[in-house]
Coordinates of C-alpha atoms and ligand atoms in Angstrom, one line a residue:
X1 CA 3.4 -0.4 22.8
X2 CA 0.2 -1.5 22.1
X3 CA -0.8 -4.6 20.1
X4 CA -3.0 -4.0 17.5
X5 CA -5.0 -7.0 16.5
X6 CA -6.7 -6.1 13.3
X7 CA -9.5 -8.8 13.7
X8 CA -10.6 -11.2 16.4
X9 CA -8.4 -14.3 16.2
X10 CA -11.6 -16.2 16.7
X11 CA -13.1 -15.7 13.2
X12 CA -9.5 -16.6 11.4
X13 CA -9.6 -18.9 8.7
X14 CA -12.9 -20.6 9.1
X15 CA -16.2 -18.8 9.9
X16 CA -19.1 -21.2 11.0
X17 CA -22.3 -19.7 9.9
X18 CA -25.0 -20.7 12.1
X19 CA -28.6 -20.7 10.8
X20 CA -31.0 -20.1 13.5
X21 CA -32.7 -23.2 15.3
X22 CA -30.3 -25.2 13.2
X23 CA -28.2 -28.0 15.3
X24 CA -24.3 -26.9 14.8
X25 CA -23.6 -30.3 13.3
X26 CA -26.0 -29.3 10.2
X27 CA -24.7 -25.8 9.9
X28 CA -23.3 -24.9 6.8
X29 CA -19.3 -24.4 6.6
X30 CA -18.0 -21.5 4.5
X31 CA -14.4 -20.9 4.3
X32 CA -13.5 -17.4 4.4
X33 CA -9.4 -17.3 3.7
X34 CA -7.3 -14.9 5.3
X35 CA -4.4 -14.1 2.9
X36 CA -1.8 -12.1 3.8
X37 CA 1.1 -10.5 1.6
X38 CA 4.4 -9.0 2.7
X39 CA 5.6 -6.4 0.5
X40 CA 3.5 -4.6 -1.9
X41 CA 5.3 -4.0 -5.1
X42 CA 5.5 -6.4 -8.2
X43 CA 5.0 -10.0 -6.5
X44 CA 3.0 -8.8 -4.0
X45 CA 0.3 -6.9 -5.7
X46 CA 0.2 -8.9 -8.5
X47 CA -0.7 -12.1 -6.0
X48 CA -3.3 -9.8 -4.1
X49 CA -5.1 -8.6 -7.2
X50 CA -5.3 -12.0 -8.4
X51 CA -6.3 -13.7 -5.1
X52 CA -9.0 -10.9 -4.8
X53 CA -10.1 -11.4 -8.4
X54 CA -10.1 -15.4 -8.3
X55 CA -12.2 -15.5 -4.9
X56 CA -13.7 -12.2 -4.1
X57 CA -14.6 -13.1 -0.4
X58 CA -11.3 -13.7 0.5
X59 CA -9.9 -11.7 3.1
X60 CA -6.1 -10.2 1.8
X61 CA -4.3 -7.8 3.8
X62 CA -1.0 -6.5 2.1
X63 CA 1.6 -5.3 4.4
X64 CA 4.2 -2.7 2.8
X65 CA 6.5 -1.1 4.9
X66 CA 7.0 2.1 2.6
X67 CA 4.7 4.4 1.5
X68 CA 4.6 3.2 -2.3
X69 CA 3.1 0.2 -4.1
X70 CA 3.1 -1.3 -7.6
X71 CA 5.1 0.8 -9.4
X72 CA 7.9 0.3 -12.1
X73 CA 11.4 0.5 -10.7
X74 CA 12.7 -0.8 -14.1
X75 CA 11.4 2.7 -15.4
X76 CA 13.5 4.6 -12.4
X77 CA 16.6 5.4 -15.0
X78 CA 14.7 6.7 -17.6
X79 CA 12.6 8.8 -15.4
X80 CA 15.4 10.1 -13.8
X81 CA 17.2 11.0 -17.0
X82 CA 14.3 13.5 -17.3
X83 CA 14.9 16.4 -15.4
X84 CA 10.9 17.7 -15.2
X85 CA 9.2 14.3 -14.8
X86 CA 7.7 13.2 -11.6
X87 CA 8.6 10.0 -10.0
X88 CA 5.2 9.3 -9.2
X89 CA 4.5 8.7 -13.0
X90 CA 6.1 5.4 -12.6
X91 CA 3.1 4.3 -10.2
X92 CA 1.3 1.6 -11.6
X93 CA -1.9 1.3 -9.3
X94 CA -2.8 3.9 -6.9
X95 CA -3.1 2.2 -3.4
X96 CA -6.4 3.9 -3.1
X97 CA -7.6 1.7 -6.2
X98 CA -6.5 -1.7 -4.4
X99 CA -8.4 -0.6 -1.2
X100 CA -11.3 0.9 -2.7
X101 CA -12.0 -0.7 -6.0
X102 CA -10.4 -4.1 -5.3
X103 CA -11.2 -4.4 -1.5
X104 CA -7.8 -5.4 -0.8
X105 CA -6.8 -4.1 3.0
X106 CA -3.6 -2.7 1.9
X107 CA -1.5 -1.0 4.7
X108 CA 1.5 1.1 3.8
X109 CA 4.1 2.3 6.6
X110 CA 3.8 -1.5 7.9
X111 CA 7.1 -3.3 8.3
X112 CA 7.2 -7.0 9.0
X113 CA 9.7 -8.1 11.4
X114 CA 8.9 -11.7 12.2
X115 CA 6.7 -14.4 11.6
X116 CA 5.5 -17.0 13.7
X117 CA 4.6 -20.1 11.4
X118 CA 3.3 -21.9 14.7
X119 CA 0.7 -19.5 15.8
X120 CA 0.6 -18.6 12.1
X121 CA 1.1 -14.8 13.2
X122 CA 3.4 -11.8 11.7
X123 CA 4.5 -9.1 13.4
X124 CA 6.2 -5.8 13.1
X125 CA 5.9 -2.4 13.7
X126 CA 4.1 0.5 11.9
X127 CA 5.3 3.9 10.9
X128 CA 3.8 5.5 13.7
X129 CA 5.5 3.3 15.9
X130 CA 2.5 1.1 16.9
X131 CA 3.5 -2.9 17.2
X132 CA 1.2 -5.0 14.9
X133 CA 0.0 -8.7 14.9
X134 CA -1.7 -9.9 11.7
X135 CA -2.9 -13.6 11.9
X136 CA -2.9 -15.6 8.3
X137 CA -4.3 -18.7 6.8
X138 CA -1.9 -18.3 3.9
X139 CA 0.9 -16.1 3.9
X140 CA 3.2 -14.9 0.8
X141 CA 6.9 -13.3 1.4
X142 CA 7.5 -11.1 -1.7
X143 CA 9.9 -8.4 0.2
X144 CA 12.0 -8.5 -2.9
X145 CA 15.7 -7.5 -2.5
X146 CA 17.9 -4.8 -1.5
X147 CA 20.9 -2.7 -2.9
X148 CA 24.2 -4.3 -1.6
X149 CA 26.0 -1.3 0.1
X150 CA 29.7 -2.6 1.5
X151 CA 30.4 -1.4 5.3
X152 CA 33.3 0.7 4.5
X153 CA 33.9 4.1 5.5
X154 CA 31.8 7.0 4.1
X155 CA 29.8 4.9 2.2
X156 CA 26.8 5.5 4.5
X157 CA 26.7 9.8 4.1
X158 CA 25.1 12.1 2.2
X159 CA 25.2 12.3 -1.2
X160 CA 26.2 8.2 -1.6
X161 CA 22.9 6.6 -3.0
X162 CA 21.7 3.6 -4.0
X163 CA 18.6 3.2 -6.6
X164 CA 16.0 0.1 -5.7
X165 CA 13.2 2.1 -4.6
X166 CA 10.8 4.7 -6.0
X167 CA 12.0 6.7 -2.6
X168 CA 15.5 6.1 -3.5
X169 CA 14.8 7.5 -6.9
X170 CA 13.0 10.5 -5.5
X171 CA 16.3 11.0 -3.2
X172 CA 18.6 11.0 -6.5
X173 CA 16.7 13.4 -8.4
X174 CA 16.4 15.7 -5.6
X175 CA 19.9 15.4 -4.8
X176 CA 21.0 16.4 -8.5
X177 CA 18.7 19.5 -8.0
X178 CA 19.8 20.8 -4.5
X179 CA 23.2 20.2 -5.0
X180 CA 23.7 21.2 -8.9
X181 CA 25.4 17.9 -9.4
X182 CA 27.6 18.1 -12.7
X183 CA 30.0 15.3 -11.4
X184 CA 29.1 11.6 -10.6
X185 CA 30.7 8.4 -9.7
X186 CA 28.8 5.0 -10.3
X187 CA 30.4 2.1 -8.7
X188 CA 29.3 -0.8 -10.2
X189 CA 28.8 -1.9 -14.1
X190 CA 25.6 -4.1 -14.2
X191 CA 22.8 -3.1 -16.1
X192 CA 21.4 -0.5 -13.3
X193 CA 24.7 1.2 -13.2
X194 CA 24.9 1.2 -17.0
X195 CA 21.2 2.5 -17.4
X196 CA 21.8 5.2 -14.9
X197 CA 25.2 6.2 -16.8
X198 CA 23.0 6.9 -19.6
X199 CA 20.6 8.8 -17.7
X200 CA 22.8 11.0 -16.2
X201 CA 24.8 11.7 -19.4
X202 CA 21.3 12.9 -20.6
X203 CA 21.4 15.7 -18.1
X204 CA 25.0 16.4 -18.9
X205 CA 27.1 15.5 -16.0
X206 CA 29.9 14.2 -16.2
X207 CA 29.9 10.2 -15.4
X208 CA 32.8 7.7 -14.2
X209 CA 32.1 3.8 -13.8
X210 CA 34.3 2.0 -11.3
X211 CA 34.2 -1.7 -10.5
X212 CA 36.4 -4.0 -8.3
X213 CA 36.8 -6.9 -10.8
X214 CA 38.7 -6.5 -13.5
X215 CA 36.6 -8.2 -16.5
X216 CA 33.9 -5.6 -17.7
X217 CA 31.0 -7.8 -18.6
X218 CA 32.2 -11.5 -17.4
X219 CA 29.2 -13.1 -18.9
X220 CA 30.1 -12.0 -22.3
X221 CA 32.5 -12.9 -24.9
X222 CA 35.4 -10.6 -24.8
X223 CA 34.4 -9.3 -28.7
X224 CA 30.9 -8.1 -27.6
X225 CA 31.3 -6.6 -24.4
X226 CA 34.2 -4.9 -25.9
X227 CA 31.4 -3.2 -28.2
X228 CA 29.6 -1.9 -25.3
X229 CA 32.8 -0.7 -23.7
X230 CA 33.3 1.0 -26.8
X231 CA 29.9 2.6 -27.1
X232 CA 30.1 4.0 -23.2
X233 CA 33.3 5.4 -23.7
X234 CA 32.3 7.1 -27.1
X235 CA 29.6 9.0 -24.8
X236 CA 32.8 10.4 -22.6
X237 CA 32.4 8.1 -19.6
X238 CA 35.8 7.0 -18.2
X239 CA 35.6 3.5 -17.1
X240 CA 37.8 2.0 -14.3
X241 CA 37.5 -1.9 -13.8
X242 CA 39.7 -3.7 -11.8
X243 CA 39.7 -0.7 -8.9
X244 CA 38.5 -1.4 -5.4
X245 CA 37.1 1.5 -3.4
X246 CA 37.8 1.0 -0.1
X247 CA 36.4 4.1 1.5
X248 CA 34.8 7.6 0.3
X249 CA 35.6 10.8 2.2
X250 CA 33.9 14.2 2.5
X251 CA 35.8 17.0 1.1
X252 CA 35.1 20.8 0.7
X253 CA 33.9 20.4 -3.0
X254 CA 31.7 17.2 -2.6
X255 CA 33.2 13.7 -2.1
X256 CA 36.6 11.5 -2.9
X257 CA 36.5 8.1 -3.7
X258 CA 39.4 6.6 -2.6
X259 CA 41.3 3.3 -4.0
X260 CA 44.8 1.7 -3.2
X261 CA 46.0 2.8 -6.7
X262 CA 43.5 5.9 -7.9
X263 CA 41.1 8.5 -6.4
X264 CA 38.5 9.9 -8.1
X265 CA 35.8 13.1 -7.1
X266 CA 32.2 13.3 -7.6
X267 CA 29.5 15.3 -6.5
X268 CA 27.4 12.0 -6.0
X269 CA 28.0 8.6 -5.9
X270 CA 25.3 5.8 -6.9
X271 CA 26.3 2.5 -5.4
X272 CA 25.2 -0.1 -7.8
X273 CA 27.0 -3.1 -7.2
X274 CA 23.8 -5.5 -7.3
X275 CA 21.4 -6.4 -4.8
X276 CA 20.5 -9.5 -2.4
X277 CA 17.7 -11.3 -1.4
X278 CA 15.1 -9.7 1.9
X279 CA 15.0 -13.0 3.2
X280 CA 16.0 -12.5 7.0
X281 CA 12.5 -12.6 8.4
X282 CA 12.1 -16.1 6.7
X283 CA 15.4 -17.1 7.8
X284 CA 14.5 -16.1 11.4
X285 CA 11.2 -18.1 11.0
X286 CA 13.2 -21.4 10.1
X287 CA 12.5 -21.5 6.3
X288 CA 14.8 -23.2 4.3
X289 CA 17.1 -21.0 2.3
X290 CA 18.3 -21.5 -1.6
X291 CA 21.1 -20.2 -3.7
X292 CA 22.5 -16.5 -2.7
X293 CA 20.4 -16.8 0.6
X294 CA 16.8 -16.8 -1.6
X295 CA 14.4 -18.1 -0.1
X296 CA 13.5 -21.5 -1.4
X297 CA 10.8 -22.4 -3.1
X298 CA 9.5 -25.3 -4.9
X299 CA 7.4 -24.9 -8.8
X300 CA 4.4 -23.9 -7.0
X301 CA 6.4 -21.2 -5.1
X302 CA 5.8 -22.6 -1.8
X303 CA 8.7 -22.5 1.2
X304 CA 9.4 -25.2 3.4
X305 CA 6.3 -24.3 5.3
X306 CA 2.9 -25.5 4.0
X307 CA 1.2 -22.3 4.9
X308 CA 3.9 -20.0 3.6
X309 CA 4.8 -18.9 0.0
X310 CA 7.5 -16.7 -1.5
X311 CA 7.6 -15.0 -4.9
X312 CA 9.8 -12.2 -6.7
X313 CA 13.2 -11.1 -6.1
X314 CA 13.3 -12.6 -2.5
X315 CA 12.6 -16.2 -3.9
X316 CA 14.9 -18.6 -5.3
X317 CA 13.6 -20.5 -8.8
X318 CA 14.6 -23.4 -10.9
X319 CA 16.8 -22.9 -13.9
X320 CA 15.0 -24.1 -17.1
X321 CA 18.4 -25.3 -18.7
X322 CA 20.2 -27.0 -15.7
X323 CA 17.4 -27.9 -13.9
X324 CA 18.8 -26.8 -10.6
X325 CA 17.9 -24.0 -8.3
X326 CA 19.0 -20.3 -9.2
X327 CA 18.7 -16.9 -7.9
X328 CA 17.9 -14.3 -11.0
X329 CA 16.1 -11.3 -9.7
X330 CA 13.9 -9.9 -12.5
X331 CA 10.8 -8.2 -13.0
X332 CA 8.3 -10.9 -15.0
X333 CA 9.4 -13.7 -12.7
X334 CA 7.9 -11.6 -9.6
X335 CA 4.6 -10.8 -11.6
X336 CA 4.6 -14.2 -12.6
X337 CA 5.3 -15.8 -9.5
X338 CA 2.7 -13.6 -7.6
X339 CA 0.0 -14.9 -10.1
X340 CA 0.9 -18.5 -9.6
X341 CA 0.6 -18.0 -5.7
X342 CA -2.8 -16.3 -6.1
X343 CA -3.9 -19.5 -8.6
X344 CA -2.4 -22.2 -6.2
X345 CA -3.9 -20.7 -2.8
X346 CA -7.4 -20.6 -4.7
X347 CA -7.6 -24.3 -5.9
X348 CA -6.1 -23.8 -9.4
X349 CA -3.1 -25.6 -9.1
X350 CA 0.1 -24.0 -11.0
X351 CA 3.5 -25.0 -11.3
X352 CA 6.0 -22.9 -13.0
X353 CA 8.6 -24.1 -15.5
X354 CA 11.3 -21.8 -14.2
X355 CA 13.7 -19.2 -15.4
X356 CA 16.3 -19.1 -18.4
X357 CA 17.8 -15.7 -17.2
X358 CA 16.6 -13.9 -20.3
X359 CA 17.3 -10.4 -19.7
X360 CA 17.9 -7.0 -21.9
X361 CA 18.9 -3.7 -21.6
X362 CA 19.8 -0.5 -23.3
X363 CA 23.1 1.6 -23.1
X364 CA 23.0 5.0 -25.1
X365 CA 22.4 3.4 -28.6
X366 CA 23.2 -0.3 -28.1
X367 CA 20.7 -3.1 -26.9
X368 CA 22.0 -5.9 -24.9
X369 CA 20.4 -9.0 -24.5
X370 CA 21.0 -12.7 -22.7
X371 CA 19.3 -15.9 -22.1
X372 CA 20.5 -19.2 -20.6
X373 CA 24.0 -19.9 -19.4
X374 CA 27.4 -18.1 -20.0
X375 CA 30.4 -20.3 -20.4
X376 CA 31.4 -20.1 -17.0
X377 CA 27.8 -21.0 -15.4
X378 CA 27.4 -23.7 -18.5
X379 CA 31.0 -25.5 -17.2
X380 CA 30.1 -25.1 -13.7
X381 CA 26.5 -26.8 -14.3
X382 CA 28.7 -30.0 -15.9
X383 CA 27.9 -29.1 -19.6
X384 CA 30.9 -29.2 -22.0
X385 CA 30.4 -25.9 -23.5
X386 CA 31.2 -24.9 -26.8
X387 CA 31.1 -21.0 -28.2
X388 CA 31.1 -19.2 -31.3
X389 CA 31.0 -15.2 -31.7
X390 CA 29.8 -13.8 -34.8
X391 CA 29.1 -10.4 -36.3
X392 CA 26.2 -9.9 -38.7
X393 CA 24.2 -7.0 -40.3
X394 CA 21.3 -5.9 -38.6
X395 CA 19.3 -5.3 -41.8
X396 CA 19.5 -6.8 -45.5
X397 CA 22.6 -6.6 -47.8
X398 CA 22.8 -3.1 -49.1
X399 CA 19.4 -2.0 -47.1
X400 CA 19.9 1.4 -45.7
X401 CA 20.5 2.0 -41.9
X402 CA 22.2 -1.5 -41.6
X403 CA 24.7 -1.8 -38.5
X404 CA 27.0 -4.4 -37.1
X405 CA 25.0 -6.8 -34.4
X406 CA 27.4 -9.5 -32.4
X407 CA 25.8 -12.8 -31.4
X408 CA 27.6 -15.1 -29.1
X409 CA 26.0 -18.6 -28.8
X410 CA 26.9 -21.7 -26.3
X411 CA 25.9 -25.3 -27.0
X412 CA 26.7 -28.2 -25.1
X413 CA 29.4 -30.7 -27.2
X414 CA 27.9 -34.0 -25.3
X415 CA 24.2 -33.7 -25.8
X416 CA 24.2 -30.7 -28.5
X417 CA 22.0 -28.5 -26.7
X418 CA 21.3 -25.0 -26.7
X419 CA 22.4 -23.7 -23.6
X420 CA 22.7 -20.0 -24.2
X421 CA 22.9 -16.4 -26.0
X422 CA 23.8 -13.3 -25.5
X423 CA 23.8 -10.4 -28.1
X424 CA 24.5 -6.7 -28.6
X425 CA 23.6 -4.3 -31.3
X426 CA 22.0 -0.8 -32.3
X427 CA 18.8 -2.9 -33.3
X428 CA 16.7 -5.7 -33.0
X429 CA 18.3 -7.4 -29.9
X430 CA 15.6 -6.8 -27.6
X431 CA 12.9 -8.8 -29.4
X432 CA 15.3 -11.2 -31.2
X433 CA 16.6 -12.4 -27.8
X434 CA 13.3 -14.3 -27.3
X435 CA 13.7 -16.6 -29.6
X436 CA 16.3 -18.3 -28.3
X437 CA 14.6 -18.1 -24.8
X438 CA 12.0 -20.0 -26.2
X439 CA 14.3 -22.5 -27.9
X440 CA 15.9 -22.9 -24.1
X441 CA 12.2 -23.5 -22.7
X442 CA 11.8 -26.2 -25.2
X443 CA 15.0 -27.7 -24.5
X444 CA 16.0 -27.5 -28.3
X445 CA 19.3 -28.8 -29.6
X446 CA 21.6 -26.1 -31.6
X447 CA 20.7 -28.2 -34.5
X448 CA 16.8 -27.9 -34.0
X449 CA 17.1 -24.2 -33.4
X450 CA 19.4 -23.9 -36.7
X451 CA 16.1 -25.1 -38.6
X452 CA 13.9 -23.0 -37.0
X453 CA 11.7 -20.7 -39.5
X454 CA 12.3 -17.1 -38.4
X455 CA 11.2 -14.1 -40.2
X456 CA 12.8 -12.0 -43.0
X457 CA 12.2 -8.7 -44.8
X458 CA 15.3 -6.6 -45.7
X459 CA 14.7 -3.7 -43.1
X460 CA 14.5 -5.9 -40.0
X461 CA 17.6 -8.6 -41.0
X462 CA 19.7 -10.5 -43.4
X463 CA 17.8 -13.4 -45.1
X464 CA 19.8 -15.7 -42.6
X465 CA 19.1 -14.1 -39.5
X466 CA 22.0 -13.5 -37.3
X467 CA 20.4 -16.0 -34.7
X468 CA 20.8 -18.7 -37.5
X469 CA 24.0 -17.7 -38.5
X470 CA 25.5 -18.4 -35.2
X471 CA 23.6 -21.5 -34.6
X472 CA 25.2 -23.0 -38.3
X473 CA 28.4 -21.7 -37.3
X474 CA 28.4 -23.1 -33.7
X475 CA 27.0 -26.7 -35.3
X476 CA 30.6 -27.0 -37.1
X477 CA 32.4 -27.0 -33.7
X478 CA 29.8 -29.3 -31.9
Ligands
FAD501 C1 16.7 0.6 -11.2 C2 16.1 -0.9 -11.8 C3 15.9 -1.2 -13.0 C4 15.1 -2.1 -12.9 N1 14.9 -2.9 -14.4 C5 14.8 -3.9 -14.7 C6 14.4 -4.4 -16.2 O1 14.6 -3.6 -16.9 N2 13.6 -5.8 -16.3 C7 13.7 -6.5 -15.2 O2 13.2 -7.4 -15.3 N3 13.8 -6.0 -14.0 C8 14.4 -4.8 -13.9 N4 14.4 -4.7 -12.5 C9 14.4 -5.4 -11.4 C10 12.9 -5.5 -10.9 O3 12.3 -4.1 -10.5 C11 12.5 -6.6 -9.9 O4 12.6 -8.0 -10.4 C12 11.1 -6.6 -9.3 O5 10.7 -5.2 -8.8 C13 11.2 -7.6 -8.2 O6 9.6 -7.7 -7.7 P1 9.4 -8.0 -6.1 O7 7.9 -7.3 -5.9 O8 9.7 -9.3 -5.9 O9 10.5 -6.8 -5.1 P2 10.5 -5.3 -4.8 O10 9.9 -4.5 -6.1 O11 11.9 -5.0 -4.2 O12 8.9 -5.2 -3.9 C14 9.4 -5.7 -2.9 C15 8.6 -4.8 -1.6 O13 8.5 -5.5 -0.4 C16 8.8 -4.4 0.8 N5 9.2 -5.1 2.0 C17 10.5 -5.7 2.1 N6 10.6 -6.0 3.3 C18 9.4 -5.8 3.7 C19 8.8 -6.0 5.2 N7 9.8 -6.4 6.1 N8 7.6 -5.7 5.6 C20 6.9 -4.9 4.7 N9 7.0 -4.7 3.3 C21 8.5 -5.0 3.2 C22 9.7 -3.4 -0.1 O14 9.4 -2.2 0.6 C23 9.2 -3.5 -1.5 O15 7.9 -2.7 -1.7 C24 15.1 -3.0 -12.0 C25 15.3 -2.9 -10.9 C26 15.8 -1.6 -10.5 C27 16.1 -0.9 -9.1

């Protein structure tokens, strides 16, 4: 295979500008940094754009293995829910804008296979089968995560699909149309599985959910998770927690999922049992790994190599509650991490506080949110967790349209610290969860949080916000 050098290795990093008739010793030295990014989505393109904005003369190269860059993966279930939408609606900024308007050397169809940290070169293969090598001064690994697909019989056949990339989304849309899909089994009951469950039900498909672990939402109090389960079943979905799919067989009418004690039929199977960080090239290059095999980074996003950064789903992070390393693959962290790397390589020192694990999702008419630790995580981190679960109204007494909201709040008996909150309700969850998230960043005790001046008006909640009611109840147990 030919080696494609993109630019002469001789002018890498530092370019000496020699004025005519001037001795080299008096030459003006200008540093043109060569910043290479692996991965062209949230973290990678945030970093590339900001680096170019911070330092327009920087050479920025992005190597992306697919043909898609800068898109909202989070929007895919909502896109799939609508039969006539185009998957490309989810593209936030097109490749040509990065190339033509921002001056970024964006190379799609370029899969990086190895990093040579000693030579400061990345190597890989392009989609036209040519090998390539690209040298760097500073490198960002922003390779994201991949869906976990078990190595079991039948999991790698037509009609068994995962959802991570835009191309995965296109395949699901096409498969539904081409095979007139009316019956789907989703393996997994995490947020992507539940969002897909709603999306497919809204297109009148029969949906069943199955997963190996017997507990539906293990991070949530039983009373609250029962509210979520009830909502899903109310929309005609059968749920089978505690069943391990051992194989998937092709049969005349489609697919058959086989467990030791159950068989389910489907035309299409979605595998949504979680994701794993794409850290293989980092590991091969000798970089340190953290929890779940994510690439270990410090608060400036630097890896164990002084010229290599990592951000987004492939990297680990500090948890603001425990102060320890964690791996929570979510979008804001990826975008913010990309910015922080760009700032750090262009001389604006940025150190990130970390993550609280704040997340929210919608399933049918329910909103589900969480921030901080669940009881098990709190215990594992060495806290002495105490919890309450309360039910409250979402609007003031007698205000029309009110419904029930469930809140679980966890505090530490020893220190009084607030540790985590989980919430379920038909309204007001998505933004309300941000109040305890902020309290976790500020390391508030439950008592301090109970004294917060939260907003009140009848259409938005009771005068004692459900957060405050939960905090007041929790204080009695601490
Ligand atoms: C269906 C779905 C719904 C989601 N909903 C939410 C939500 O509501 N809220 C939320 O916070 N998060 C959500 N997420 C998660 C969110 O999308 C991710 O956290 C975010 O996309 C991470 O961005 P990233 O840049 O780190 O990784 P990715 O988006 O995975 O991008 C990594 C890129 O690197 C490329 N790449 C990988 N390896 C190589 C290689 N060797 N060479 C070249 N290129 C490579 C990949 O092709 C990919 O384009 C959702 C994800 C999915 C799939």
